[in-house]
Amino acid sequence: MSEHELRVSKIRDGTVIDHVEGGQALNVLAILGIDGSEGFGVSVGMNVPSDRLGRKDIVKVEERELSQSEVDVLSLIAPEATINIVRDFEVVEKNRVTRPDSVTGVLSCPNRNCITNADEPVDTRFDVVADGVRCDYCSTILRADIADHIDV
Amino acid sequence: MRQDHLITATQLSRDDIEAVLDRARAVADDPAAYADRHAGRVLALCFFEPSTRTRMSFDSAAKRLGMNTVGMGDVDSSSVSKGESLSDTVRVIEGYADALVLRHPSEGAATLAAENVSVPVVNAGDGAGQHPSQTLLDLHTIRENHGLDDLTVGIMGDLKYGRTVHSLAAALTNFDANQHFISPESLRLPRSVRFDLHETGAQMREHTDLEDVIGELDVLYVTRIQKERFPDENEYHRVAGEYRIDAETLEDASEDLTVMHPLPRVDEIAPDVDETDHARYFEQAHNGIPVRMALLDTLMENAEAAEGMEVDR
């Protein structure tokens, strides 16, 4: 039995997000809007050994199947992530995350003078560009530190 | 131009620009033909930060089209100071007017406003973002003096925060124009503007010294370097002094060089330049009237077409 199976047990039904870059699991939950209050069983493994990534995080959400559009936004912080849909302990679907065209309501704009930081009733919206994201309102480009601007 | 709003210069195609500038030329040739074109319509001038010339220019342009204008008065005495959101403010004003002109201190304000109303919105400056109607009158000035192709333009001063610069640089990518950006290191073009220039394959170079390129330029577009951009006043004076031009600076320039400035200037262009044939900045400011008339006329026409209204011409 491998080490991570010992730490995070199998789930009957739900979604397993695997191969998340080490240290990003809580950001994954934040982006998905899961904070435990929904009543789903949530298991998180952080910095477990991985052949592919060295160290990886793994997130298991019971009784909830995440749609492709819900998980695609994870590609910004976890481009290597794999999404496994589990039914009755079996993986019935396995997908990679793909980069979405835009991301709404997930990130805060790093430009303090952007109208989205001015107490307006508006969700932030970023276009996904070659190597980052770009604010639809003020055009500011965010590249390396996307995870620092998760605001959900 | 079939757009409903004018928010950024990046939305403008060459055809859009030429259509407005052709109309501006027609307006300038025969202003009387446009005098009552939009009689009975109302333009709201929503200026959330001080402006003299842009506001007056839109006010005058609207009235010359037969429109009436309404303004918000002093921001300090308006509901904005009571904490009302911009989204709510423009939704209310939309009921009073057929189009909005918006100046606001936050980048992206015009985009947000346009999402909240169904009447045309013109961005008259959003923080350090964009000022596309200024760009149209800048391009009109360039076209009347040089044409818009086979052009070498130098843009100098505060390129980081200068919204007129950001809009002009984006719009020039529609034409066969070499762009030279001249500024202190700390006030170089922002990443987002450089990104757009690279994406469009624009021919651009950046410099810290005007002397490197002045002999190549057809147009020199000078902008003001503002004191508040520098934490240290001595540093401001040192830097600003390096980007000040006078008649002597222009001795190395082509005879046909056109010097432009969005105004107001402080001391970045010495008064002795006014006496040279290079100076076009007052002509440029005056072009605000026919160009903004053409712009408002176009946007009102588009809005009326969208409403399916019969417009008697």
Short mmCIF file of C-alpha atoms in Angstrom, two decimals, chain B:
data_model
loop_
_atom_site.label_atom_id
_atom_site.label_comp_id
_atom_site.label_asym_id
_atom_site.label_seq_id
_atom_site.Cartn_x
_atom_site.Cartn_y
_atom_site.Cartn_z
CA MET B 1 -17.81 52.38 -36.25
CA ARG B 2 -20.55 50.02 -35.19
CA GLN B 3 -19.59 50.01 -31.54
CA ASP B 4 -22.00 51.06 -28.83
CA HIS B 5 -19.37 52.62 -26.60
CA LEU B 6 -15.86 54.04 -26.80
CA ILE B 7 -13.97 52.53 -23.86
CA THR B 8 -10.41 51.84 -25.02
CA ALA B 9 -8.37 52.54 -28.13
CA THR B 10 -7.60 48.84 -28.41
CA GLN B 11 -11.20 48.26 -29.54
CA LEU B 12 -10.71 50.51 -32.58
CA SER B 13 -9.89 49.13 -36.00
CA ARG B 14 -8.33 51.15 -38.77
CA ASP B 15 -11.75 51.38 -40.43
CA ASP B 16 -13.35 52.63 -37.20
CA ILE B 17 -10.74 55.32 -36.84
CA GLU B 18 -10.83 56.44 -40.45
CA ALA B 19 -14.63 56.60 -40.43
CA VAL B 20 -14.64 58.95 -37.43
CA LEU B 21 -11.81 61.06 -38.82
CA ASP B 22 -13.52 61.33 -42.22
CA ARG B 23 -16.62 62.49 -40.45
CA ALA B 24 -14.58 64.94 -38.38
CA ARG B 25 -13.21 66.40 -41.57
CA ALA B 26 -16.75 66.75 -42.96
CA VAL B 27 -17.86 68.40 -39.71
CA ALA B 28 -14.96 70.85 -39.85
CA ASP B 29 -15.76 71.68 -43.48
CA ASP B 30 -19.45 72.28 -42.90
CA PRO B 31 -20.37 72.52 -39.22
CA ALA B 32 -23.80 73.98 -40.04
CA ALA B 33 -24.84 70.69 -41.62
CA TYR B 34 -24.51 69.03 -38.22
CA ALA B 35 -26.07 71.79 -36.13
CA ASP B 36 -29.40 70.16 -35.25
CA ARG B 37 -28.51 66.59 -35.89
CA HIS B 38 -29.28 65.40 -32.38
CA ALA B 39 -31.64 68.11 -31.21
CA GLY B 40 -33.59 67.07 -28.15
CA ARG B 41 -30.95 64.55 -27.06
CA VAL B 42 -29.10 64.93 -23.77
CA LEU B 43 -25.45 64.14 -23.03
CA ALA B 44 -24.45 63.56 -19.38
CA LEU B 45 -20.99 64.80 -18.46
CA CYS B 46 -19.94 62.58 -15.55
CA PHE B 47 -16.62 63.92 -14.36
CA PHE B 48 -15.48 62.28 -11.13
CA GLU B 49 -12.21 64.16 -11.20
CA PRO B 50 -11.33 67.67 -12.30
CA SER B 51 -11.21 68.46 -16.01
CA THR B 52 -11.45 71.71 -17.85
CA ARG B 53 -10.73 71.14 -21.49
CA THR B 54 -12.07 67.63 -22.00
CA ARG B 55 -15.33 68.51 -20.28
CA MET B 56 -15.70 71.82 -22.11
CA SER B 57 -14.79 70.21 -25.39
CA PHE B 58 -17.48 67.51 -25.03
CA ASP B 59 -19.96 70.12 -23.81
CA SER B 60 -19.27 72.33 -26.80
CA ALA B 61 -19.27 69.42 -29.27
CA ALA B 62 -22.63 68.16 -27.97
CA LYS B 63 -24.21 71.60 -28.16
CA ARG B 64 -22.97 72.07 -31.70
CA LEU B 65 -24.88 68.89 -32.58
CA GLY B 66 -28.03 70.37 -31.05
CA MET B 67 -27.79 68.29 -27.86
CA ASN B 68 -28.26 69.54 -24.34
CA THR B 69 -25.83 68.60 -21.61
CA VAL B 70 -26.19 67.87 -17.92
CA GLY B 71 -23.30 67.63 -15.45
CA MET B 72 -22.82 66.27 -11.95
CA GLY B 73 -21.36 69.38 -10.43
CA ASP B 74 -18.65 69.09 -7.85
CA VAL B 75 -17.96 65.48 -6.84
CA ASP B 76 -17.57 66.57 -3.22
CA SER B 77 -21.17 67.78 -3.11
CA SER B 78 -22.69 64.90 -5.08
CA SER B 79 -23.99 61.55 -3.91
CA VAL B 80 -20.59 60.04 -4.73
CA SER B 81 -19.25 61.64 -1.57
CA LYS B 82 -22.04 59.85 0.29
CA GLY B 83 -20.55 56.55 -0.79
CA GLU B 84 -22.75 55.64 -3.74
CA SER B 85 -21.13 53.12 -6.09
CA LEU B 86 -20.27 54.08 -9.65
CA SER B 87 -22.54 51.27 -10.84
CA ASP B 88 -25.53 52.84 -9.10
CA THR B 89 -24.60 56.39 -10.13
CA VAL B 90 -24.49 55.60 -13.84
CA ARG B 91 -27.70 53.55 -13.65
CA VAL B 92 -29.46 56.59 -12.25
CA ILE B 93 -27.89 59.04 -14.72
CA GLU B 94 -28.82 56.76 -17.61
CA GLY B 95 -32.42 57.77 -16.98
CA TYR B 96 -31.54 61.43 -17.44
CA ALA B 97 -29.49 61.24 -20.63
CA ASP B 98 -29.09 59.58 -24.01
CA ALA B 99 -25.32 59.13 -23.68
CA LEU B 100 -22.67 59.39 -20.95
CA VAL B 101 -19.17 60.81 -21.00
CA LEU B 102 -17.24 59.51 -18.03
CA ARG B 103 -14.02 60.57 -16.39
CA HIS B 104 -13.06 58.64 -13.28
CA PRO B 105 -9.89 58.19 -11.20
CA SER B 106 -10.01 54.35 -11.28
CA GLU B 107 -8.77 52.23 -14.17
CA GLY B 108 -11.59 50.18 -15.67
CA ALA B 109 -14.33 52.58 -14.54
CA ALA B 110 -15.66 53.10 -18.07
CA THR B 111 -15.80 49.34 -18.70
CA LEU B 112 -17.83 48.91 -15.54
CA ALA B 113 -20.11 51.83 -16.42
CA ALA B 114 -20.77 50.43 -19.89
CA GLU B 115 -21.78 47.09 -18.35
CA ASN B 116 -24.41 48.83 -16.24
CA VAL B 117 -26.18 51.03 -18.78
CA SER B 118 -27.69 50.66 -22.21
CA VAL B 119 -26.87 54.14 -23.53
CA PRO B 120 -23.51 54.88 -25.19
CA VAL B 121 -20.58 55.49 -22.84
CA VAL B 122 -17.46 57.43 -23.82
CA ASN B 123 -14.39 56.97 -21.65
CA ALA B 124 -12.96 60.46 -21.12
CA GLY B 125 -10.12 59.13 -18.99
CA ASP B 126 -10.01 56.30 -16.42
CA GLY B 127 -7.14 56.72 -13.99
CA ALA B 128 -3.88 55.73 -15.67
CA GLY B 129 -5.81 53.61 -18.16
CA GLN B 130 -7.12 55.01 -21.41
CA HIS B 131 -8.33 58.24 -23.00
CA PRO B 132 -9.49 57.15 -26.45
CA SER B 133 -11.35 60.29 -27.54
CA GLN B 134 -8.10 62.22 -27.03
CA THR B 135 -6.45 59.66 -29.29
CA LEU B 136 -8.96 60.27 -32.06
CA LEU B 137 -8.20 63.98 -32.03
CA ASP B 138 -4.46 63.21 -31.83
CA LEU B 139 -4.78 60.99 -34.89
CA HIS B 140 -6.83 63.62 -36.68
CA THR B 141 -4.04 66.13 -36.06
CA ILE B 142 -1.40 63.69 -37.30
CA ARG B 143 -3.46 62.81 -40.36
CA GLU B 144 -4.03 66.43 -41.31
CA ASN B 145 -0.30 67.15 -41.01
CA HIS B 146 1.36 63.95 -42.27
CA GLY B 147 -1.15 61.24 -43.07
CA LEU B 148 -1.25 58.10 -40.93
CA ASP B 149 1.11 55.77 -42.81
CA ASP B 150 4.84 55.69 -43.32
CA LEU B 151 5.09 57.52 -40.06
CA THR B 152 7.68 57.71 -37.30
CA VAL B 153 6.27 58.86 -33.98
CA GLY B 154 8.16 59.62 -30.77
CA ILE B 155 6.13 59.58 -27.56
CA MET B 156 7.92 61.14 -24.62
CA GLY B 157 7.39 61.79 -20.92
CA ASP B 158 5.31 59.84 -18.43
CA LEU B 159 4.58 56.69 -20.39
CA LYS B 160 3.71 54.66 -17.32
CA TYR B 161 0.75 56.65 -16.04
CA GLY B 162 -0.07 58.64 -19.18
CA ARG B 163 -3.48 57.47 -20.36
CA THR B 164 -3.25 59.50 -23.57
CA VAL B 165 -0.02 57.62 -24.33
CA HIS B 166 -1.57 54.20 -23.73
CA SER B 167 -4.46 54.95 -26.07
CA LEU B 168 -2.34 56.55 -28.78
CA ALA B 169 0.21 53.71 -28.80
CA ALA B 170 -2.58 51.14 -29.19
CA ALA B 171 -4.35 53.05 -31.95
CA LEU B 172 -1.16 53.60 -33.95
CA THR B 173 -0.73 49.84 -34.31
CA ASN B 174 -3.49 50.03 -36.95
CA PHE B 175 -1.20 52.05 -39.19
CA ASP B 176 2.24 51.74 -40.73
CA ALA B 177 3.89 53.60 -37.88
CA ASN B 178 7.22 53.18 -36.14
CA GLN B 179 6.84 54.06 -32.49
CA HIS B 180 9.68 55.33 -30.29
CA PHE B 181 9.03 55.63 -26.57
CA ILE B 182 11.25 58.06 -24.72
CA SER B 183 11.10 58.21 -20.93
CA PRO B 184 13.05 57.83 -17.72
CA GLU B 185 13.51 54.19 -16.71
CA SER B 186 10.96 54.54 -13.89
CA LEU B 187 8.21 55.79 -16.21
CA ARG B 188 8.45 53.25 -19.04
CA LEU B 189 5.32 51.87 -20.68
CA PRO B 190 3.38 49.50 -18.42
CA ARG B 191 3.52 45.77 -19.09
CA SER B 192 -0.07 45.64 -20.37
CA VAL B 193 0.57 48.26 -23.07
CA ARG B 194 3.82 46.61 -24.17
CA PHE B 195 1.98 43.28 -24.28
CA ASP B 196 -0.59 44.70 -26.70
CA LEU B 197 2.09 46.29 -28.86
CA HIS B 198 4.01 43.02 -29.10
CA GLU B 199 0.80 41.08 -29.80
CA THR B 200 0.03 43.30 -32.78
CA GLY B 201 3.60 43.13 -34.05
CA ALA B 202 4.06 46.87 -33.66
CA GLN B 203 7.38 48.36 -34.67
CA MET B 204 8.56 49.90 -31.41
CA ARG B 205 11.73 50.90 -29.58
CA GLU B 206 12.29 52.36 -26.14
CA HIS B 207 14.83 55.06 -25.30
CA THR B 208 15.87 57.18 -22.36
CA ASP B 209 17.29 59.96 -24.49
CA LEU B 210 15.40 62.03 -27.07
CA GLU B 211 18.66 62.86 -28.85
CA ASP B 212 18.90 59.22 -29.98
CA VAL B 213 15.87 59.53 -32.23
CA ILE B 214 14.84 63.13 -32.72
CA GLY B 215 16.26 63.31 -36.24
CA GLU B 216 14.06 60.38 -37.37
CA LEU B 217 10.71 61.66 -36.12
CA ASP B 218 7.72 62.97 -38.05
CA VAL B 219 5.79 63.53 -34.83
CA LEU B 220 6.98 64.19 -31.28
CA TYR B 221 4.19 63.70 -28.74
CA VAL B 222 5.23 65.22 -25.42
CA THR B 223 3.48 64.48 -22.12
CA ARG B 224 3.83 65.97 -18.69
CA ILE B 225 5.87 64.27 -15.99
CA GLN B 226 3.98 64.81 -12.77
CA LYS B 227 5.67 65.70 -9.52
CA GLU B 228 3.51 63.29 -7.51
CA ARG B 229 5.03 60.32 -9.35
CA PHE B 230 8.32 60.90 -7.53
CA PRO B 231 8.84 60.38 -3.81
CA ASP B 232 11.71 62.85 -3.88
CA GLU B 233 11.22 66.37 -5.25
CA ASN B 234 14.87 66.80 -6.26
CA GLU B 235 14.67 63.62 -8.29
CA TYR B 236 11.53 64.96 -9.99
CA HIS B 237 13.24 68.21 -10.96
CA ARG B 238 16.28 66.34 -12.28
CA VAL B 239 14.22 63.91 -14.37
CA ALA B 240 11.66 66.45 -15.60
CA GLY B 241 14.47 68.71 -16.77
CA GLU B 242 15.84 65.97 -19.01
CA TYR B 243 12.52 65.60 -20.81
CA ARG B 244 11.89 69.28 -21.45
CA ILE B 245 12.15 70.57 -24.99
CA ASP B 246 12.86 74.04 -26.33
CA ALA B 247 13.54 75.54 -29.74
CA GLU B 248 17.22 74.55 -29.45
CA THR B 249 16.30 70.88 -28.84
CA LEU B 250 14.43 70.92 -32.13
CA GLU B 251 17.39 72.15 -34.17
CA ASP B 252 18.32 68.50 -34.88
CA ALA B 253 14.78 67.63 -35.94
CA SER B 254 13.32 67.31 -39.41
CA GLU B 255 11.87 70.52 -40.79
CA ASP B 256 8.49 68.81 -40.99
CA LEU B 257 8.45 67.57 -37.41
CA THR B 258 5.09 68.10 -35.72
CA VAL B 259 5.22 68.66 -31.95
CA MET B 260 2.08 67.65 -30.09
CA HIS B 261 0.97 67.66 -26.45
CA PRO B 262 -2.40 66.67 -24.92
CA LEU B 263 -2.19 69.77 -22.72
CA PRO B 264 -2.11 71.21 -20.16
CA ARG B 265 1.65 71.69 -20.30
CA VAL B 266 3.60 73.01 -17.39
CA ASP B 267 7.16 73.54 -18.53
CA GLU B 268 7.94 70.47 -20.62
CA ILE B 269 7.61 72.52 -23.81
CA ALA B 270 9.29 75.93 -23.57
CA PRO B 271 7.26 78.87 -24.91
CA ASP B 272 9.86 79.48 -27.63
CA VAL B 273 8.66 76.29 -29.35
CA ASP B 274 5.26 77.96 -29.83
CA GLU B 275 6.90 80.32 -32.31
CA THR B 276 8.27 77.51 -34.49
CA ASP B 277 6.46 75.77 -37.35
CA HIS B 278 6.68 72.55 -35.36
CA ALA B 279 4.10 73.54 -32.74
CA ARG B 280 0.70 71.97 -33.34
CA TYR B 281 -0.62 71.51 -29.79
CA PHE B 282 -3.16 74.34 -29.91
CA GLU B 283 -4.44 73.14 -33.27
CA GLN B 284 -4.59 69.67 -31.70
CA ALA B 285 -6.73 70.94 -28.80
CA HIS B 286 -9.05 72.76 -31.19
CA ASN B 287 -9.49 69.53 -33.16
CA GLY B 288 -11.31 68.22 -30.10
CA ILE B 289 -14.49 69.89 -31.34
CA PRO B 290 -14.93 68.35 -34.81
CA VAL B 291 -13.57 64.99 -33.66
CA ARG B 292 -15.83 64.77 -30.60
CA MET B 293 -18.77 65.93 -32.71
CA ALA B 294 -18.00 63.15 -35.18
CA LEU B 295 -17.64 60.64 -32.36
CA LEU B 296 -20.87 61.61 -30.61
CA ASP B 297 -22.68 61.71 -33.94
CA THR B 298 -21.47 58.19 -34.74
CA LEU B 299 -22.35 56.73 -31.35
CA MET B 300 -25.78 58.39 -31.29
CA GLU B 301 -26.44 57.13 -34.79
CA ASN B 302 -25.47 53.60 -33.76
CA ALA B 303 -27.66 53.81 -30.66
CA GLU B 304 -30.61 55.06 -32.69
CA ALA B 305 -30.10 52.30 -35.26
CA ALA B 306 -30.00 49.77 -32.43
CA GLU B 307 -33.27 51.13 -31.11
CA GLY B 308 -34.70 50.69 -34.59
CA MET B 309 -35.68 54.31 -34.66
CA GLU B 310 -36.40 56.19 -37.83
CA VAL B 311 -33.96 59.05 -37.93
CA ASP B 312 -34.87 61.89 -40.21
CA ARG B 313 -31.76 63.18 -41.98
#
